[in-house]
Amino acid sequence: MAMLDQTINVLRSLWSVWVMIFFCGIVLWAYVLTPKAKIEAHGTIPLRDDDSEER
């Protein structure tokens, strides 16, 4: 039973590390790898006039 508890504790630790790496990867992708021009273009979408743009 003690070995099962140790295994569960190791898996919990590995899970925490995996989630942290995944989160840091998402942050890196969002802030570093996404082109700034694309983000700025998407940021102006609510301010555009619907009549002047064709769909």
Short mmCIF file of C-alpha atoms in Angstrom, two decimals:
data_model
loop_
_atom_site.label_atom_id
_atom_site.label_comp_id
_atom_site.label_asym_id
_atom_site.label_seq_id
_atom_site.Cartn_x
_atom_site.Cartn_y
_atom_site.Cartn_z
CA MET A 1 0.00 0.00 0.00
CA ALA A 2 2.90 2.36 0.71
CA MET A 3 4.25 1.83 -2.80
CA LEU A 4 0.88 2.83 -4.26
CA ASP A 5 0.92 6.02 -2.20
CA GLN A 6 4.43 6.83 -3.40
CA THR A 7 3.43 6.21 -7.01
CA ILE A 8 0.41 8.47 -6.67
CA ASN A 9 2.56 11.23 -5.16
CA VAL A 10 5.08 10.98 -8.00
CA LEU A 11 2.30 11.11 -10.60
CA ARG A 12 0.80 14.17 -8.91
CA SER A 13 4.18 15.89 -9.06
CA LEU A 14 4.65 15.01 -12.72
CA TRP A 15 1.13 16.20 -13.52
CA SER A 16 1.85 19.57 -11.90
CA VAL A 17 5.04 19.93 -13.92
CA TRP A 18 3.24 18.99 -17.15
CA VAL A 19 0.46 21.53 -16.57
CA MET A 20 3.00 24.27 -15.77
CA ILE A 21 4.98 23.54 -18.96
CA PHE A 22 1.75 23.55 -20.99
CA PHE A 23 0.67 26.88 -19.47
CA CYS A 24 4.07 28.48 -20.13
CA GLY A 25 3.90 27.22 -23.72
CA ILE A 26 0.53 28.88 -24.24
CA VAL A 27 1.79 32.15 -22.77
CA LEU A 28 4.89 31.99 -24.96
CA TRP A 29 2.80 31.34 -28.06
CA ALA A 30 0.34 34.13 -27.25
CA TYR A 31 2.83 36.85 -26.40
CA VAL A 32 5.97 36.03 -28.35
CA LEU A 33 5.17 33.94 -31.39
CA THR A 34 1.96 35.62 -32.57
CA PRO A 35 2.69 38.44 -35.05
CA LYS A 36 1.98 41.88 -33.58
CA ALA A 37 0.36 43.16 -36.79
CA LYS A 38 -2.18 40.34 -36.69
CA ILE A 39 -3.08 41.14 -33.08
CA GLU A 40 -3.47 44.84 -33.86
CA ALA A 41 -5.67 44.05 -36.88
CA HIS A 42 -7.91 41.87 -34.73
CA GLY A 43 -8.03 44.59 -32.07
CA THR A 44 -9.55 47.09 -34.51
CA ILE A 45 -12.41 44.81 -35.58
CA PRO A 46 -14.95 46.29 -33.11
CA LEU A 47 -14.06 49.82 -34.24
CA ARG A 48 -14.57 49.25 -37.96
CA ASP A 49 -17.54 50.67 -39.81
CA ASP A 50 -19.64 47.81 -41.19
CA ASP A 51 -20.83 49.82 -44.21
CA SER A 52 -17.34 50.48 -45.53
CA GLU A 53 -16.20 46.87 -45.52
CA GLU A 54 -17.51 44.11 -47.73
CA ARG A 55 -17.95 40.64 -46.30
#
